[in-house]
Tab-separated table of C-alpha atoms in Angstrom:
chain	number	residue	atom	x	y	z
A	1	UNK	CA	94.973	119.458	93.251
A	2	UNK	CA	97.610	116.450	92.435
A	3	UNK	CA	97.517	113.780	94.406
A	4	UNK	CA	100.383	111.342	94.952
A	5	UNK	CA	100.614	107.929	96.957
A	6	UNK	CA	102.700	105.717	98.538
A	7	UNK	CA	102.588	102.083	98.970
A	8	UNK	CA	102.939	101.080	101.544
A	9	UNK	CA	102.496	103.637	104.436
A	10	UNK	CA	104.414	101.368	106.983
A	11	UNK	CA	106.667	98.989	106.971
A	12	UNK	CA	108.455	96.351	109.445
A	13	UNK	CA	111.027	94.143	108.398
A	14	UNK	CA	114.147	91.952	109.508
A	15	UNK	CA	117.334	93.241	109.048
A	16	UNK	CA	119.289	91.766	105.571
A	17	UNK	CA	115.769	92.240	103.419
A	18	UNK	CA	114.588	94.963	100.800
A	19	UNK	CA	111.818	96.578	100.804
A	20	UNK	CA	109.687	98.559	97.963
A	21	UNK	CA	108.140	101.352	98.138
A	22	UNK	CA	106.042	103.059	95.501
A	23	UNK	CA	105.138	106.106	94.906
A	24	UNK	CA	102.259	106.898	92.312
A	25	UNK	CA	101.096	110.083	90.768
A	26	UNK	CA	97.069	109.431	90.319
A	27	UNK	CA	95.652	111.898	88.267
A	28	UNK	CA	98.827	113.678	86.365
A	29	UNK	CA	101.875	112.179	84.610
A	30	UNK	CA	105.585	112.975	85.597
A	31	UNK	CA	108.715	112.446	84.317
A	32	UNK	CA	110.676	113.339	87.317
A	33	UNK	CA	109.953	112.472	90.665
A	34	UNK	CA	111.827	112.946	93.741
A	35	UNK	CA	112.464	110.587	96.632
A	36	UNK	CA	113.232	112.426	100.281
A	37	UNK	CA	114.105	111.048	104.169
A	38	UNK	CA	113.226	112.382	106.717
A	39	UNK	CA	114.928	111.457	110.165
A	40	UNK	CA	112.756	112.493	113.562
A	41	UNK	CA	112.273	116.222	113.822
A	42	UNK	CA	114.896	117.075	111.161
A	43	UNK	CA	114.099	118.720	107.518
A	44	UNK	CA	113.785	116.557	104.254
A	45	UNK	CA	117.178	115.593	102.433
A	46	UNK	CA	116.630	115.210	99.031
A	47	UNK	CA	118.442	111.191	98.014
A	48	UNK	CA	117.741	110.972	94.361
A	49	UNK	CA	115.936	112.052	91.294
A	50	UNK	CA	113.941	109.415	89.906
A	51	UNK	CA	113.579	109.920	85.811
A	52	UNK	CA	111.147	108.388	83.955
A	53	UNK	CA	113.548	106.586	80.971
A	54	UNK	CA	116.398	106.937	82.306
A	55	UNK	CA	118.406	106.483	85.295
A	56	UNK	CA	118.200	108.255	88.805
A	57	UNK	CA	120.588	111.010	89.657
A	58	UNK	CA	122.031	110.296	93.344
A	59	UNK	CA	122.486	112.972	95.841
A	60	UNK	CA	126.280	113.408	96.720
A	61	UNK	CA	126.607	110.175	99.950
A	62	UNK	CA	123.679	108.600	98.679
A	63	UNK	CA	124.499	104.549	97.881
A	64	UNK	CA	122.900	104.023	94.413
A	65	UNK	CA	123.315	99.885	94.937
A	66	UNK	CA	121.117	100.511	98.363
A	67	UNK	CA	118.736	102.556	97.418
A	68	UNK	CA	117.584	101.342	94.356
A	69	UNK	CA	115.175	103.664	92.107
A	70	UNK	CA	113.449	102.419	88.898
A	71	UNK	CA	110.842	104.943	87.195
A	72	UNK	CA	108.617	102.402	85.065
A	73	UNK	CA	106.494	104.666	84.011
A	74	UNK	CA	105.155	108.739	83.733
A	75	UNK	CA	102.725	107.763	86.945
A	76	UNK	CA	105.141	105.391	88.659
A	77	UNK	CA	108.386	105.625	90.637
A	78	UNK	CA	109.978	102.503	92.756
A	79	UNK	CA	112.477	102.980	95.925
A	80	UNK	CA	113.881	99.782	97.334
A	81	UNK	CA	116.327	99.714	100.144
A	82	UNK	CA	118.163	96.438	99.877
A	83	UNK	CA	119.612	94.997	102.498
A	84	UNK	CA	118.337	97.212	105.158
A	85	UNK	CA	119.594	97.697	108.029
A	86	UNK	CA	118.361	99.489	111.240
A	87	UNK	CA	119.958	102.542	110.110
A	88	UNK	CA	117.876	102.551	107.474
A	89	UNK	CA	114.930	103.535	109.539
A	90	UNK	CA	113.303	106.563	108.463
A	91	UNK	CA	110.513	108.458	106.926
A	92	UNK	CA	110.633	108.158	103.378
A	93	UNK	CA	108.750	110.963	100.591
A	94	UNK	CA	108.185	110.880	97.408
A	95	UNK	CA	107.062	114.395	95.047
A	96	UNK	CA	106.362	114.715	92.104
A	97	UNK	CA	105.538	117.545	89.746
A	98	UNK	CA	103.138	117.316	87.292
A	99	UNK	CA	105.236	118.145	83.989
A	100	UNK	CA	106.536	121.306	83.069
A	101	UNK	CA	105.008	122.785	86.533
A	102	UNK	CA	106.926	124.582	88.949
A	103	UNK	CA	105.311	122.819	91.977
A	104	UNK	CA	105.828	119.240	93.968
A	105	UNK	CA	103.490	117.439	95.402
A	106	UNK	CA	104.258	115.321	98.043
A	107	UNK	CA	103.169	111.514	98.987
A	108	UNK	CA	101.653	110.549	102.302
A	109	UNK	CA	105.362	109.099	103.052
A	110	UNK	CA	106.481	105.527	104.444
A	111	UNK	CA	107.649	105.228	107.614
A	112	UNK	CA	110.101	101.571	107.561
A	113	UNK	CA	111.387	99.994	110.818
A	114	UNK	CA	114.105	98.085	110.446
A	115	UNK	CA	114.537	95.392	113.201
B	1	UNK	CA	124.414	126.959	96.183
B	2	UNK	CA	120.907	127.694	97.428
B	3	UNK	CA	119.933	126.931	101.260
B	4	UNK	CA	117.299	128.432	102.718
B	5	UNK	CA	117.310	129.396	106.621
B	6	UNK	CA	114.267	129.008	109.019
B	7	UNK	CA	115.602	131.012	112.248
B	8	UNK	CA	113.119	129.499	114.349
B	9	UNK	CA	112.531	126.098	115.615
B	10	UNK	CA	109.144	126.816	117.599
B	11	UNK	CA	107.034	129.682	117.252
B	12	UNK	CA	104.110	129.779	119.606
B	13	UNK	CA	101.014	131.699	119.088
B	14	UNK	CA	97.645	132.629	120.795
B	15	UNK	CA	94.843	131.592	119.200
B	16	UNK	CA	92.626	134.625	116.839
B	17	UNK	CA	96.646	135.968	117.224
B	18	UNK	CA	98.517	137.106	113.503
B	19	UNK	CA	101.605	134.372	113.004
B	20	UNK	CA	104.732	134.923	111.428
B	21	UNK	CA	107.092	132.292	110.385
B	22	UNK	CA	110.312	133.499	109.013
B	23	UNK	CA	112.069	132.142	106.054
B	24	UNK	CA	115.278	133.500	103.959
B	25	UNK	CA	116.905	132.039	101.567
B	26	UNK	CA	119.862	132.100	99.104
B	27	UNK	CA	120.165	131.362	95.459
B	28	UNK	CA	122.281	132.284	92.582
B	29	UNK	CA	119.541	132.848	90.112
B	30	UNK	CA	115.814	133.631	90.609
B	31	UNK	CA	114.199	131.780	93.528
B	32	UNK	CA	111.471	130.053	93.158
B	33	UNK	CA	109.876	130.029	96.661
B	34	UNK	CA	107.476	127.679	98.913
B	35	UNK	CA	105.762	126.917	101.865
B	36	UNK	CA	104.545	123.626	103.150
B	37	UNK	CA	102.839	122.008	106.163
B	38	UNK	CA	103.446	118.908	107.295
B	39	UNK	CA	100.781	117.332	110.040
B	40	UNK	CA	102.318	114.201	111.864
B	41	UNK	CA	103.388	111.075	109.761
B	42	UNK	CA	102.188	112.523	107.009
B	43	UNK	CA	103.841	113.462	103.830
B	44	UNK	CA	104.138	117.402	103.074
B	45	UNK	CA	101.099	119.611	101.730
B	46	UNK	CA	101.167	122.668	99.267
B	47	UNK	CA	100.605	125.950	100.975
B	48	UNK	CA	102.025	128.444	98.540
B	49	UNK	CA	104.227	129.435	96.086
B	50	UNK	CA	106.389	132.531	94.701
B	51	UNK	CA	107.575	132.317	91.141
B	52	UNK	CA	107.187	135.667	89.450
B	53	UNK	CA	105.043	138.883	89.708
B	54	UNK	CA	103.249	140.313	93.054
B	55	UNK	CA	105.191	139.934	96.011
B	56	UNK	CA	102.372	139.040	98.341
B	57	UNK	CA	101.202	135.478	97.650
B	58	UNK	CA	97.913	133.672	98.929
B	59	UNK	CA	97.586	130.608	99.611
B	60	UNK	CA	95.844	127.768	101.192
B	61	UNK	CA	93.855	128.328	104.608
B	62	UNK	CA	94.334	132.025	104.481
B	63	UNK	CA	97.581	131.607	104.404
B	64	UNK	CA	100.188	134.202	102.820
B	65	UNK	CA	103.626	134.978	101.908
B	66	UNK	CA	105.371	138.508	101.171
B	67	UNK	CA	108.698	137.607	98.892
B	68	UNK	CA	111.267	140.572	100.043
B	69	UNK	CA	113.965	140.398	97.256
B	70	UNK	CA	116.483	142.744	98.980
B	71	UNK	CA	115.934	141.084	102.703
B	72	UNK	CA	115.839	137.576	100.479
B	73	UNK	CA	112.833	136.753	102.704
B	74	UNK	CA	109.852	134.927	102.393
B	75	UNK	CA	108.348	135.068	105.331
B	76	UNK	CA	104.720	132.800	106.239
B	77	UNK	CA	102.065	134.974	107.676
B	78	UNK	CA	98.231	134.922	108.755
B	79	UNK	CA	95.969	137.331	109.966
B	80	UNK	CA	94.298	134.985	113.046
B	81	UNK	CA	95.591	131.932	114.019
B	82	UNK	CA	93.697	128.469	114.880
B	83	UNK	CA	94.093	125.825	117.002
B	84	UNK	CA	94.456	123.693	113.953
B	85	UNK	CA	97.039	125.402	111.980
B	86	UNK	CA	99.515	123.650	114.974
B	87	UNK	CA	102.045	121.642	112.764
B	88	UNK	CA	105.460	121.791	111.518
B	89	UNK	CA	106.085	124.048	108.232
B	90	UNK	CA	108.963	123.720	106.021
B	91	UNK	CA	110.031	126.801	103.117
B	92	UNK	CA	111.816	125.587	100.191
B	93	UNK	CA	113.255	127.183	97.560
B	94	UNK	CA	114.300	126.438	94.112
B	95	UNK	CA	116.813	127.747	91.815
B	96	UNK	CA	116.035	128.753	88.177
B	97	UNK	CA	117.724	125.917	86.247
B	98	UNK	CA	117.739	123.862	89.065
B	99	UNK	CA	115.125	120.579	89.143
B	100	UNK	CA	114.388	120.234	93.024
B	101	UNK	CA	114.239	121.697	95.732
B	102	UNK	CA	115.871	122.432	98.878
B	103	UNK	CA	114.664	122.690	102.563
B	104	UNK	CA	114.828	124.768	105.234
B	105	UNK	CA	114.946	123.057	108.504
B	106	UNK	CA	111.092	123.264	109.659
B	107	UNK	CA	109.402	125.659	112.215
B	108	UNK	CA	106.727	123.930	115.091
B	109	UNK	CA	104.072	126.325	115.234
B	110	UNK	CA	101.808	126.069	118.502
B	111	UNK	CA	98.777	127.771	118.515
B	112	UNK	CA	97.493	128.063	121.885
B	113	UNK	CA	93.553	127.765	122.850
């Protein structure tokens, strides 16, 4: 099946930095990807649409200047949270589709601490 | 609007037992319909999927899923549970036209030795 990654799996950091996080498709291209949170023991909320080309479509209370998406390429999507802040802390999932298919497949996810 | 309901927030289960875990959903066009796991800290796996044709999907593990378009269910079933199948699973559910998807909340299942 597709596999996707994320880079890197964990994260600790000071409040006021960013942080990247990748997310990779290895073995099929896509043109869309999706980035998800997850807070403890609650479902996935979908924060933007990452498109390769062009720029990411926000979910509706999502802060586009915060979370910053850049999709470089068809295998490669970026998330950075600038600035974070401990309320930033989370589980963060990337999918991706492989193009013109009907199912996502999801990353291994990146859990960031905020301190 | 699409949103999908899982009822249940824990559904425990003998072990060699059937499961059931219950999904509906709502959509304005055709759904298109899924089921994943999720283990701890780990990202989300592929179970199954409903697009189009026989209502009773098979999937992954022996896994399957009967799409009920008049109950708008898609409920997760398997013959005999195991000890391993403990996680928490998530339906989703896309809308024709639509690019991603949307969650239900997530069901624990606990099988039970």
């Amino acid at each position: 099946g597709a596999v996707v990654s994320q880079h890197p799996s964990r994260v600790i950091c000071k409040s006021g930095t960013s942080v990247k996080i990748e997310c990779r498709s290895l073995d099929f291209q896509a043109t869309t990807m999706f980035w998800y949170r997850q807070f403890p023991k609650q479902s996935l909320m979908l924060m933007a649409t990452s498109n390769e080309g062009s720029k990411a479509t926000y979910e509706q209370g999502v802060e586009k200047d915060k979370f910053l998406i850049n999709h470089a390429s068809l295998t490669l999507s970026t998330l950075t949270v600038t600035s974070a802040h401990p309320e930033d802390s989370s589980f963060y999932i990337c999918s991706a589709p492989p193009s013109g298919k009907e199912t996502q497949y999801f990353g291994p996810g990146t859990r960031l601490l905020v301190l | 609007a699409q949103s999908v309901a899982q009822p249940e927030d824990q559904v425990n289960v003998a072990e060699g037992n059937p499961l059931t875990v219950k999904c509906t959903y709502s959509v304005s066009g055709n759904p298109y319909l899924f089921w994943y796991v999720q283990y701890p800290n780990r990202g989300l796996q592929f179970l199954l999927k409903y697009i189009t044709g026989d209502n009773l999907v098979k999937g992954s593990y022996g896994f399957e899923a009967e799409f009920n378009k008049s109950q708008t269910s898609f409920h997760l079933k398997k013959p005999s549970a195991l000890v391993s199948d403990s996680a928490l699973y998530f339906c989703a559910v896309r809308d024709t036209g639509a690019n991603n998807l949307f969650f239900g909340t997530g069901t624990r299942l606990t099988v039970i030795p």
